[in-house]
Amino acid sequence: MYVIFGASGNVGRATATALRHAGHDVRAVVRNQAQQDMFTRIGCETVHADLDDEASLHRALDGAHAVQMLCPLPHRDPDPGSAMHRMIVTAARALREHPHLHVVALSDYGAELDEDTGITMLFHELEAAFKQNVPRLTLLRSAEHMHNWMRVLPAALATGRLPSLHHSLDRQFPTVAAQDVGVLAAHLLSEARDEDGVRIVSIEGPSRYDANDVARAFSEATGRDIAALALPRDEWTATLLRAGLSTNHAKLITDLYDAQNAGRIDVDPRTERRFGTTSLRDALAALTQTVNA
């Protein structure tokens, strides 16, 4: 039995689907009825669990031989960093009680760094906690997800300008489609792991892109003229707060992009490297079509 935490997310859904297509038994961990119905239709068992509730994690893990673990940043929490830290501690403690499991934990480019990386610092904490508590561990570090750009598409359609925290606009950065991460995760889960140890795999897309490429892809997908706009650094926090983020959440994002723009966050060359097949153009076109539908 393969257990997928965060099954309703873009990566988790792709992992569960790939495993089911390969004929494997899958248990999707969900939080509401609507999510449950989606996975029941493709033949998954479903279970309700909460990363703040250790007892529910044990129920979800019962009978499993491999698990995909995601500790997401809780966007609605006023202090999302502290909330995610608590989830990491709870998940690590629960996994320690199931030492036979092969765990594929979703992580981030830059998770090897131990200071001043914003959101990525939380994945550094996750990796450290899981290394201490999970004997058979695969860490899957992914580049920035292409679908994150959908958050600023409404502003781009309204103004013709795509706001970017990537500076400069022609600086290329690694990015990857969520479905490619999910497909790779399914492959890693299904590989036999008979020995204890930590394996670290990194994934990004087939090419690197810059913010101008993103604007061009949206222009093609929407039929609208959209140009990238480098949002001035001194406007970042106010813009994020106007978008509804808490002060703590905004700080995590600004620290992250400061580190990225300084060239500190990239693939760790010591890891195994994999490359997805979905281009930025295809990913954004598909996402835009879904929103329109």
Short mmCIF file of C-alpha atoms in Angstrom, two decimals:
data_model
loop_
_atom_site.label_atom_id
_atom_site.label_comp_id
_atom_site.label_asym_id
_atom_site.label_seq_id
_atom_site.Cartn_x
_atom_site.Cartn_y
_atom_site.Cartn_z
CA MET A 1 0.00 0.00 0.00
CA TYR A 2 1.28 3.43 -1.01
CA VAL A 3 0.11 6.28 1.21
CA ILE A 4 0.07 9.79 -0.26
CA PHE A 5 -0.05 12.76 2.11
CA GLY A 6 -1.03 16.00 0.44
CA ALA A 7 -2.88 13.94 -2.15
CA SER A 8 -5.19 16.78 -3.17
CA GLY A 9 -2.27 19.03 -4.13
CA ASN A 10 -0.83 19.24 -7.62
CA VAL A 11 2.09 16.91 -6.89
CA GLY A 12 0.17 14.48 -4.70
CA ARG A 13 -2.62 14.10 -7.23
CA ALA A 14 -0.10 13.32 -9.97
CA THR A 15 1.67 10.77 -7.76
CA ALA A 16 -1.54 8.98 -6.84
CA THR A 17 -2.70 8.91 -10.45
CA ALA A 18 0.63 7.55 -11.71
CA LEU A 19 0.68 4.81 -9.09
CA ARG A 20 -2.91 3.79 -9.85
CA HIS A 21 -2.18 3.67 -13.59
CA ALA A 22 0.66 1.28 -12.74
CA GLY A 23 -1.80 -0.94 -10.87
CA HIS A 24 -0.66 -0.18 -7.33
CA ASP A 25 -2.85 0.09 -4.25
CA VAL A 26 -2.99 3.71 -3.12
CA ARG A 27 -4.35 5.34 0.00
CA ALA A 28 -4.94 9.06 -0.50
CA VAL A 29 -4.82 11.18 2.64
CA VAL A 30 -7.49 13.89 2.37
CA ARG A 31 -9.15 16.48 4.56
CA ASN A 32 -12.69 16.78 3.14
CA GLN A 33 -15.41 14.92 1.25
CA ALA A 34 -14.86 16.66 -2.09
CA GLN A 35 -11.25 15.51 -2.14
CA GLN A 36 -12.30 12.00 -1.15
CA ASP A 37 -14.67 11.65 -4.12
CA MET A 38 -11.95 12.64 -6.57
CA PHE A 39 -9.66 9.80 -5.46
CA THR A 40 -12.39 7.23 -5.05
CA ARG A 41 -13.17 7.64 -8.75
CA ILE A 42 -9.66 6.49 -9.72
CA GLY A 43 -9.73 3.55 -7.32
CA CYS A 44 -7.85 4.91 -4.33
CA GLU A 45 -8.65 4.12 -0.75
CA THR A 46 -9.08 7.38 1.16
CA VAL A 47 -8.47 8.32 4.77
CA HIS A 48 -8.86 11.56 6.72
CA ALA A 49 -5.78 12.76 8.57
CA ASP A 50 -4.33 16.00 9.86
CA LEU A 51 -0.63 16.72 10.27
CA ASP A 52 -1.40 18.31 13.63
CA ASP A 53 -3.04 15.09 14.86
CA GLU A 54 -0.49 12.33 15.42
CA ALA A 55 -3.12 9.66 16.08
CA SER A 56 -4.65 10.30 12.64
CA LEU A 57 -1.21 9.93 11.04
CA HIS A 58 -0.77 6.49 12.58
CA ARG A 59 -4.17 5.44 11.22
CA ALA A 60 -3.19 6.65 7.76
CA LEU A 61 0.11 4.75 7.89
CA ASP A 62 -1.39 1.46 9.08
CA GLY A 63 -0.52 -1.32 6.63
CA ALA A 64 1.62 0.90 4.39
CA HIS A 65 4.98 -0.07 2.93
CA ALA A 66 5.82 3.30 1.33
CA VAL A 67 4.62 6.84 1.90
CA GLN A 68 4.90 10.22 0.21
CA MET A 69 5.07 12.91 2.84
CA LEU A 70 4.34 16.59 2.33
CA CYS A 71 4.36 19.17 5.10
CA PRO A 72 2.79 22.19 3.37
CA LEU A 73 3.11 25.82 4.37
CA PRO A 74 -0.32 26.66 5.88
CA HIS A 75 -1.10 29.88 4.04
CA ARG A 76 -4.05 30.91 6.22
CA ASP A 77 -2.12 30.68 9.49
CA PRO A 78 -0.94 34.06 10.82
CA ASP A 79 2.44 32.47 11.58
CA PRO A 80 2.80 29.83 8.85
CA GLY A 81 6.45 29.10 9.64
CA SER A 82 5.69 28.07 13.23
CA ALA A 83 2.67 26.07 12.08
CA MET A 84 4.72 24.17 9.49
CA HIS A 85 7.43 23.55 12.09
CA ARG A 86 4.84 21.89 14.34
CA MET A 87 3.67 19.71 11.44
CA ILE A 88 7.24 18.63 10.74
CA VAL A 89 7.81 17.64 14.36
CA THR A 90 4.54 15.70 14.51
CA ALA A 91 5.14 13.93 11.19
CA ALA A 92 8.71 12.97 12.12
CA ARG A 93 7.55 11.60 15.47
CA ALA A 94 4.84 9.52 13.79
CA LEU A 95 7.16 8.18 11.10
CA ARG A 96 9.67 7.10 13.73
CA GLU A 97 7.09 4.56 14.92
CA HIS A 98 6.99 2.98 11.44
CA PRO A 99 10.69 2.29 10.73
CA HIS A 100 9.98 -0.21 7.93
CA LEU A 101 8.50 2.47 5.67
CA HIS A 102 10.22 3.86 2.62
CA VAL A 103 9.44 7.58 2.88
CA VAL A 104 9.66 9.95 -0.07
CA ALA A 105 9.59 13.44 1.43
CA LEU A 106 8.90 16.43 -0.81
CA SER A 107 11.50 19.14 -0.32
CA ASP A 108 12.92 22.18 -2.10
CA TYR A 109 15.93 23.42 -4.01
CA GLY A 110 18.19 25.10 -1.46
CA ALA A 111 17.15 22.90 1.47
CA GLU A 112 20.81 22.17 2.15
CA LEU A 113 21.26 25.81 3.25
CA ASP A 114 20.84 26.58 6.94
CA GLU A 115 20.14 30.32 7.09
CA ASP A 116 18.36 33.27 5.47
CA THR A 117 16.36 31.44 2.79
CA GLY A 118 12.81 32.15 3.93
CA ILE A 119 10.38 29.36 3.13
CA THR A 120 13.23 27.09 2.07
CA MET A 121 14.59 27.15 5.62
CA LEU A 122 11.50 25.20 6.66
CA PHE A 123 12.44 22.44 4.23
CA HIS A 124 15.92 22.45 5.74
CA GLU A 125 14.22 21.77 9.09
CA LEU A 126 12.10 19.03 7.50
CA GLU A 127 15.11 17.26 6.04
CA ALA A 128 17.00 17.41 9.33
CA ALA A 129 14.06 16.06 11.33
CA PHE A 130 13.33 13.25 8.88
CA LYS A 131 16.98 12.23 8.64
CA GLN A 132 16.96 11.71 12.40
CA ASN A 133 13.73 9.73 12.50
CA VAL A 134 13.26 7.90 9.17
CA PRO A 135 15.70 5.05 8.47
CA ARG A 136 14.75 4.59 4.79
CA LEU A 137 14.41 8.06 3.34
CA THR A 138 14.33 9.64 -0.12
CA LEU A 139 14.34 13.42 -0.22
CA LEU A 140 12.87 14.78 -3.45
CA ARG A 141 13.95 18.39 -3.91
CA SER A 142 12.11 20.27 -6.62
CA ALA A 143 12.71 23.62 -8.27
CA GLU A 144 10.08 26.35 -8.11
CA HIS A 145 6.76 25.04 -9.42
CA MET A 146 5.48 26.54 -12.67
CA HIS A 147 1.91 26.71 -11.37
CA ASN A 148 2.94 29.28 -8.74
CA TRP A 149 2.79 31.92 -11.49
CA MET A 150 -0.98 31.48 -11.68
CA ARG A 151 -1.24 33.56 -8.50
CA VAL A 152 -0.29 36.72 -10.39
CA LEU A 153 -2.13 36.01 -13.63
CA PRO A 154 -5.23 38.05 -12.59
CA ALA A 155 -3.02 41.10 -12.05
CA ALA A 156 -1.32 40.52 -15.38
CA LEU A 157 -4.65 40.29 -17.21
CA ALA A 158 -5.91 43.45 -15.51
CA THR A 159 -2.82 45.57 -16.15
CA GLY A 160 -0.89 43.92 -18.97
CA ARG A 161 2.09 43.60 -16.59
CA LEU A 162 3.22 40.37 -14.93
CA PRO A 163 4.72 41.31 -11.54
CA SER A 164 7.89 39.38 -10.77
CA LEU A 165 10.06 39.04 -7.69
CA HIS A 166 12.71 37.44 -9.88
CA HIS A 167 15.35 40.10 -10.56
CA SER A 168 16.56 40.77 -13.16
CA LEU A 169 13.84 39.88 -15.65
CA ASP A 170 16.33 38.13 -17.94
CA ARG A 171 17.93 36.07 -15.16
CA GLN A 172 17.12 32.41 -15.77
CA PHE A 173 15.95 30.24 -12.90
CA PRO A 174 15.10 26.54 -12.49
CA THR A 175 11.40 25.64 -12.50
CA VAL A 176 9.36 22.47 -12.94
CA ALA A 177 5.80 21.35 -13.62
CA ALA A 178 4.09 19.83 -10.60
CA GLN A 179 2.92 16.81 -12.59
CA ASP A 180 6.52 15.97 -13.47
CA VAL A 181 7.42 16.02 -9.78
CA GLY A 182 4.50 13.71 -9.01
CA VAL A 183 5.42 11.23 -11.74
CA LEU A 184 9.02 11.08 -10.50
CA ALA A 185 7.82 10.67 -6.92
CA ALA A 186 5.68 7.71 -7.98
CA HIS A 187 8.72 6.15 -9.65
CA LEU A 188 10.87 6.67 -6.56
CA LEU A 189 8.20 5.22 -4.29
CA SER A 190 7.87 2.09 -6.40
CA GLU A 191 11.61 1.44 -6.49
CA ALA A 192 12.65 -1.20 -4.00
CA ARG A 193 14.50 0.16 -0.95
CA ASP A 194 15.79 -2.80 1.00
CA GLU A 195 18.55 -0.94 2.82
CA ASP A 196 18.45 1.98 5.21
CA GLY A 197 19.95 5.30 4.22
CA VAL A 198 19.21 8.73 2.77
CA ARG A 199 18.89 9.33 -0.97
CA ILE A 200 18.55 12.88 -2.31
CA VAL A 201 17.09 13.50 -5.77
CA SER A 202 16.61 16.90 -7.42
CA ILE A 203 14.20 17.68 -10.26
CA GLU A 204 13.67 20.66 -12.53
CA GLY A 205 12.12 21.13 -15.95
CA PRO A 206 13.69 20.46 -19.36
CA SER A 207 14.90 24.08 -19.64
CA ARG A 208 15.50 27.12 -17.49
CA TYR A 209 13.46 30.27 -18.05
CA ASP A 210 13.34 33.91 -17.03
CA ALA A 211 10.42 36.17 -16.09
CA ASN A 212 10.17 37.44 -19.68
CA ASP A 213 9.63 33.84 -20.83
CA VAL A 214 6.78 33.51 -18.32
CA ALA A 215 5.12 36.68 -19.65
CA ARG A 216 5.45 35.44 -23.24
CA ALA A 217 3.94 32.08 -22.30
CA PHE A 218 0.95 33.80 -20.69
CA SER A 219 0.58 36.08 -23.71
CA GLU A 220 0.34 33.04 -25.97
CA ALA A 221 -2.04 31.22 -23.64
CA THR A 222 -4.42 34.15 -23.13
CA GLY A 223 -4.14 36.01 -26.42
CA ARG A 224 -3.36 39.17 -24.45
CA ASP A 225 -0.26 41.37 -24.53
CA ILE A 226 1.54 40.76 -21.24
CA ALA A 227 5.00 42.00 -20.32
CA ALA A 228 7.06 41.16 -17.25
CA LEU A 229 7.47 43.83 -14.58
CA ALA A 230 10.27 43.66 -12.00
CA LEU A 231 8.42 44.67 -8.84
CA PRO A 232 10.71 47.10 -6.96
CA ARG A 233 12.26 45.53 -3.87
CA ASP A 234 10.88 48.24 -1.56
CA GLU A 235 7.34 47.40 -2.70
CA TRP A 236 7.47 43.67 -2.07
CA THR A 237 6.20 43.55 1.48
CA ALA A 238 3.38 46.06 0.96
CA THR A 239 2.26 44.23 -2.19
CA LEU A 240 2.18 40.87 -0.40
CA LEU A 241 0.26 42.33 2.52
CA ARG A 242 -2.31 43.85 0.16
CA ALA A 243 -2.69 40.39 -1.39
CA GLY A 244 -3.83 39.13 2.02
CA LEU A 245 -0.66 37.53 3.36
CA SER A 246 0.32 37.91 6.98
CA THR A 247 3.46 39.80 7.95
CA ASN A 248 5.18 36.53 8.86
CA HIS A 249 4.25 34.93 5.55
CA ALA A 250 5.43 37.96 3.58
CA LYS A 251 8.79 37.83 5.37
CA LEU A 252 9.25 34.18 4.40
CA ILE A 253 8.65 35.08 0.75
CA THR A 254 10.85 38.18 0.64
CA ASP A 255 13.73 36.30 2.28
CA LEU A 256 13.28 33.48 -0.23
CA TYR A 257 13.48 35.74 -3.28
CA ASP A 258 16.36 37.73 -1.83
CA ALA A 259 18.27 34.45 -1.59
CA GLN A 260 17.22 33.39 -5.10
CA ASN A 261 18.18 36.72 -6.65
CA ALA A 262 21.54 36.56 -4.92
CA GLY A 263 22.15 33.20 -6.63
CA ARG A 264 22.17 31.23 -3.38
CA ILE A 265 19.30 28.87 -4.21
CA ASP A 266 19.92 26.41 -7.01
CA VAL A 267 20.36 22.70 -7.53
CA ASP A 268 22.76 21.01 -5.13
CA PRO A 269 25.28 19.32 -7.48
CA ARG A 270 25.88 16.57 -4.92
CA THR A 271 22.35 15.19 -5.46
CA GLU A 272 21.02 12.86 -8.13
CA ARG A 273 19.48 14.98 -10.89
CA ARG A 274 16.32 14.37 -12.87
CA PHE A 275 14.56 16.50 -15.48
CA GLY A 276 10.86 16.77 -16.23
CA THR A 277 9.47 16.81 -19.74
CA THR A 278 6.83 19.56 -19.48
CA SER A 279 7.82 22.94 -20.91
CA LEU A 280 6.84 26.21 -19.28
CA ARG A 281 4.72 27.09 -22.32
CA ASP A 282 2.77 23.82 -22.15
CA ALA A 283 2.32 23.96 -18.39
CA LEU A 284 0.98 27.52 -18.33
CA ALA A 285 -1.22 26.92 -21.35
CA ALA A 286 -2.82 23.92 -19.65
CA LEU A 287 -3.27 25.79 -16.36
CA THR A 288 -4.79 28.81 -18.10
CA GLN A 289 -7.19 26.56 -20.00
CA THR A 290 -8.27 24.94 -16.74
CA VAL A 291 -8.95 28.32 -15.14
CA ASN A 292 -10.95 29.46 -18.16
CA ALA A 293 -12.99 26.27 -18.10
#
